[in-house]
Short mmCIF file of C-alpha atoms in Angstrom, two decimals:
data_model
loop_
_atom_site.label_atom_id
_atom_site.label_comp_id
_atom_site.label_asym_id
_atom_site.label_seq_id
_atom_site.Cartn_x
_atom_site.Cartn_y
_atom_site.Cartn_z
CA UNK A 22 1.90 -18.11 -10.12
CA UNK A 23 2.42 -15.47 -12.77
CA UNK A 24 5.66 -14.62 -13.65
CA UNK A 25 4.94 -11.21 -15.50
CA UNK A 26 2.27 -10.15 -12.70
CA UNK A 27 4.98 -11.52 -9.62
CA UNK A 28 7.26 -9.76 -11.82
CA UNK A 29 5.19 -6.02 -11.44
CA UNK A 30 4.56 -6.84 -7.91
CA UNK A 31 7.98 -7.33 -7.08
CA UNK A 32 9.35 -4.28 -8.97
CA UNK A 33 6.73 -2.06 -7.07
CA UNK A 34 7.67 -3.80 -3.26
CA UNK A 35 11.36 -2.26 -3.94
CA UNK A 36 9.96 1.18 -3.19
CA UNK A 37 8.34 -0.06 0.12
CA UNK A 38 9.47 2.63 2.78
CA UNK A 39 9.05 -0.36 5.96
CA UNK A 40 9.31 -4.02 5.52
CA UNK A 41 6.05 -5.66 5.62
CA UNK A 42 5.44 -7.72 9.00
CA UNK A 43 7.19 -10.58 9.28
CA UNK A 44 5.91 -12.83 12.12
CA UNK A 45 2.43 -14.70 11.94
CA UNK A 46 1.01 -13.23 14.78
CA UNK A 47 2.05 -9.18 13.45
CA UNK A 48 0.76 -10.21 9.85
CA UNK A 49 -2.97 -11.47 11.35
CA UNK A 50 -2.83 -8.46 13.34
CA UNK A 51 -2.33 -5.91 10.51
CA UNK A 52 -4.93 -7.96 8.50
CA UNK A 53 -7.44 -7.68 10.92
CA UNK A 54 -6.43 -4.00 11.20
CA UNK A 55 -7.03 -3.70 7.64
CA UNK A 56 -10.11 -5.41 7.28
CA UNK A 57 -12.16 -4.05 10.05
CA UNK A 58 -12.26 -7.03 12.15
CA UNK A 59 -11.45 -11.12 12.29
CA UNK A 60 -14.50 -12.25 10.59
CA UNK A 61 -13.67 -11.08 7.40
CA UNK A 62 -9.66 -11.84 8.11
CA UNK A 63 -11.08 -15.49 8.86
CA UNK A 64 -12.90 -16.09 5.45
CA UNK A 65 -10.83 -14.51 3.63
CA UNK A 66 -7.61 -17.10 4.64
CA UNK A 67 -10.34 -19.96 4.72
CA UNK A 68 -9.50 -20.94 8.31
CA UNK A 69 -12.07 -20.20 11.66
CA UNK A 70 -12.43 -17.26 13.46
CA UNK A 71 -11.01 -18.26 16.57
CA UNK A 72 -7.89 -19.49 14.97
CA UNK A 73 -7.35 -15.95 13.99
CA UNK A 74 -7.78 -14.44 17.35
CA UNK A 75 -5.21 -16.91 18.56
CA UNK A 76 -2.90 -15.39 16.16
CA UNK A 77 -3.57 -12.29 17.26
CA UNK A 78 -3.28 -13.08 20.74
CA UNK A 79 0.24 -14.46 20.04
CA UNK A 80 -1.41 -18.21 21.08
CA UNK A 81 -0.13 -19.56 18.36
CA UNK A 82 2.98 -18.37 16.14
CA UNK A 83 4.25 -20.48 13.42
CA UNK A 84 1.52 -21.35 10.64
CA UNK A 85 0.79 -24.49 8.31
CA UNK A 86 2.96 -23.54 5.26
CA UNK A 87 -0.13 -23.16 3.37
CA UNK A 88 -1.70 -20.64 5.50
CA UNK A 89 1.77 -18.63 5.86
CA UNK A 90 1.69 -18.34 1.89
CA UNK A 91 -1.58 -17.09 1.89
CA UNK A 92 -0.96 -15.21 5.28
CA UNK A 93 2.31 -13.39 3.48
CA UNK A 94 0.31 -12.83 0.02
CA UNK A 95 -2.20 -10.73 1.01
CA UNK A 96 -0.35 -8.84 3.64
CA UNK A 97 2.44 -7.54 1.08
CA UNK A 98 -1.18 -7.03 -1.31
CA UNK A 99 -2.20 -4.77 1.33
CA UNK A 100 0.76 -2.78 2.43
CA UNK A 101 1.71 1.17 2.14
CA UNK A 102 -0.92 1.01 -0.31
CA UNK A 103 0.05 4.95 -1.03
CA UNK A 104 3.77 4.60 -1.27
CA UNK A 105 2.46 1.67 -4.18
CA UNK A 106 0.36 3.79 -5.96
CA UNK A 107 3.09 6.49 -6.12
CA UNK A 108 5.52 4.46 -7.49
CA UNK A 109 3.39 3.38 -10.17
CA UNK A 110 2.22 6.91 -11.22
CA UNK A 111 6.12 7.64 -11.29
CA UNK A 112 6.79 4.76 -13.74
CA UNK A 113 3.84 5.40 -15.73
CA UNK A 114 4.26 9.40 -16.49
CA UNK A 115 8.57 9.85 -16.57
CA UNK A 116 10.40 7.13 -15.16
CA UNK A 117 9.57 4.01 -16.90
CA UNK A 118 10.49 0.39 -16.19
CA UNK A 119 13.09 -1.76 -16.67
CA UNK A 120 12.74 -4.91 -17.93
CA UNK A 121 16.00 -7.82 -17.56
CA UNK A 122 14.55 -11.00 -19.10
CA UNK A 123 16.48 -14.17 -20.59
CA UNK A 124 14.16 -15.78 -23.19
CA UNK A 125 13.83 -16.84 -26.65
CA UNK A 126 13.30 -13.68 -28.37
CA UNK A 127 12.45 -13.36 -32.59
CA UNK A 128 10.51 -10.91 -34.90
CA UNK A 129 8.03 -11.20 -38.30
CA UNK A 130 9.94 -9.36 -41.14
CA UNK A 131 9.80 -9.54 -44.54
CA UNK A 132 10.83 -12.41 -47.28
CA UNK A 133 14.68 -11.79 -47.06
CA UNK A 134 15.44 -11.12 -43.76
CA UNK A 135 16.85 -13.08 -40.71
CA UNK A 136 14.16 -13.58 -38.77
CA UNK A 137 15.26 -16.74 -36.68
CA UNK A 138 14.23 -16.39 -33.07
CA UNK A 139 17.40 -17.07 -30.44
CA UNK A 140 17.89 -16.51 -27.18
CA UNK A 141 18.73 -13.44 -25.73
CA UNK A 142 19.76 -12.11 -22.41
CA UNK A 143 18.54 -8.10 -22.51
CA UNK A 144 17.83 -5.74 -20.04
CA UNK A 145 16.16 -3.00 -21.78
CA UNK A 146 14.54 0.39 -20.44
CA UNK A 147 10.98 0.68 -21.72
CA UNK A 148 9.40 3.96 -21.72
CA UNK A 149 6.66 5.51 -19.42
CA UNK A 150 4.01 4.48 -22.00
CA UNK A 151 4.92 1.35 -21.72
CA UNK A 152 4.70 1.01 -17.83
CA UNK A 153 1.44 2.65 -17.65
CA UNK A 154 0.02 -0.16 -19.92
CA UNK A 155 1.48 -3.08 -18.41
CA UNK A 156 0.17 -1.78 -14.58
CA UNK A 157 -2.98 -0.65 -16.46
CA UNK A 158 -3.56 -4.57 -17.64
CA UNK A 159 -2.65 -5.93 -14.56
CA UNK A 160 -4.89 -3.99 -12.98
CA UNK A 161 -7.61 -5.05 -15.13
CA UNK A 162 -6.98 -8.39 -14.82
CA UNK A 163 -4.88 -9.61 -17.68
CA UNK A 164 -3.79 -12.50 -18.11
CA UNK A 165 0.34 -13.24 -18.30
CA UNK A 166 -0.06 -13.78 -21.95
CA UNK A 167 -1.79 -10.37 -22.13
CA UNK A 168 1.35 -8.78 -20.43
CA UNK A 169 3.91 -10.78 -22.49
CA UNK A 170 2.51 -9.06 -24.81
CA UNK A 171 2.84 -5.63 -23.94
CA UNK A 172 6.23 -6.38 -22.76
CA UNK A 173 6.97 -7.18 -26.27
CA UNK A 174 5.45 -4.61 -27.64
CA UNK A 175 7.90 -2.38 -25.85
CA UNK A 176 11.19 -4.72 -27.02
CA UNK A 177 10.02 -4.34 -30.60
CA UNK A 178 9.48 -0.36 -30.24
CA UNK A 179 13.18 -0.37 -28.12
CA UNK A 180 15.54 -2.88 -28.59
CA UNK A 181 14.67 -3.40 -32.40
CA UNK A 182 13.36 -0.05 -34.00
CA UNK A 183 15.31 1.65 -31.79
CA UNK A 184 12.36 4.29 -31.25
CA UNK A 185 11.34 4.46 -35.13
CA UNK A 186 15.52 5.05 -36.26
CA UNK A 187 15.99 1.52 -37.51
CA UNK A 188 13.57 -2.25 -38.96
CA UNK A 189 10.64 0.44 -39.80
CA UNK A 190 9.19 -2.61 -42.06
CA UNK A 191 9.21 -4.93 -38.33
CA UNK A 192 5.95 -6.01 -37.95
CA UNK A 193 5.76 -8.41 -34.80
CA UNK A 194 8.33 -9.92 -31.67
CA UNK A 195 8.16 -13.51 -30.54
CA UNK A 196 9.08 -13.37 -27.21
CA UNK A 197 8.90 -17.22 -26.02
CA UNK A 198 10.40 -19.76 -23.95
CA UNK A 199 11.01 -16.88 -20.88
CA UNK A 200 13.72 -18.48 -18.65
CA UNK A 201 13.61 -15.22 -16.42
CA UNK A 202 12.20 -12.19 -16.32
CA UNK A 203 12.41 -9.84 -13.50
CA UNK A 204 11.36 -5.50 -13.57
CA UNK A 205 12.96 -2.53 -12.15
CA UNK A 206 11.30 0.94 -11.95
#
């Protein structure tokens, strides 16, 4: 589990226009929907074929909790793939992205100033820039440290420099110890 990636994911699923199917049986169906067929639905949850057309038969309705992870994963990876992509082009070109995050934040300065890193509770609006990188790296594959990163990138930019007004002479944020961190768009 990532919590930066989870984090994007969840932040996009807010814009969902339906709620994603619920019910074992509806989720196998849209699956198989999906992906042209049980076969590839089969392999692709690592269980047999004809367990799948039992689910879609309504044979058999309440999963292994195991299965109804995976089941529920790739389903809500799957759906209003449109309505997703919008969202994200929205973010990325005017609106932005929130970030509310409760973690052990500090900077590199130079000799002379406080520098100590503390925890903070913020909740700070990064700008579209910002968003397009962070969905641009997760896209790519990045890895959570990759988007801490980023995410950091925009706090220093933000929250310290204030967008270039104040710390000019800032030259990196430790962003550490993350107790929460959760993303709006």
């Amino acid at each position: 589990m990532t919590l930066f990636g989870d984090g994007l994911d969840a932040a996009v699923q807010k814009s969902f226009t339906r709620p994603a199917p619920k019910s074992a049986p509806a989720q196998m169906r849209y699956l198989v929907k999906q992906l042209k067929g049980t076969r590839p639905v089969a392999q692709m949850l690592r269980i047999s074929q004809r367990t799948v057309e039992r689910y879609v038969k309504d044979q058999i309705k309440k999963p292994r909790p195991d299965l109804a992870m995976r089941l529920e994963r790739e389903v809500k990876a799957r759906w209003q793939p449109q309505i997703r992509a919008k969202a994200k082009e929205r973010a990325a070109t005017t609106g932005g992205i929130v970030i509310d995050t409760r973690a052990r934040i500090g900077y590199t300065a130079p000799v002379g100033t406080t520098d100590d890193a503390r925890l903070r509770h913020l909740t700070v609006a990064l700008p579209p820039q910002y968003a397009a990188r962070l969905f641009d790296a997760q896209q790519a594959g990045a890895s959570d440290r990759q988007l801490q990163q980023i995410a950091a990138e925009g706090l220093k930019e933000v929250y310290f420099q204030e967008s270039g007004r104040r710390a000019g002479s800032l030259e990196k944020v430790r962003f550490t110890d993350i107790e929460h961190v959760e993303f709006d768009l």
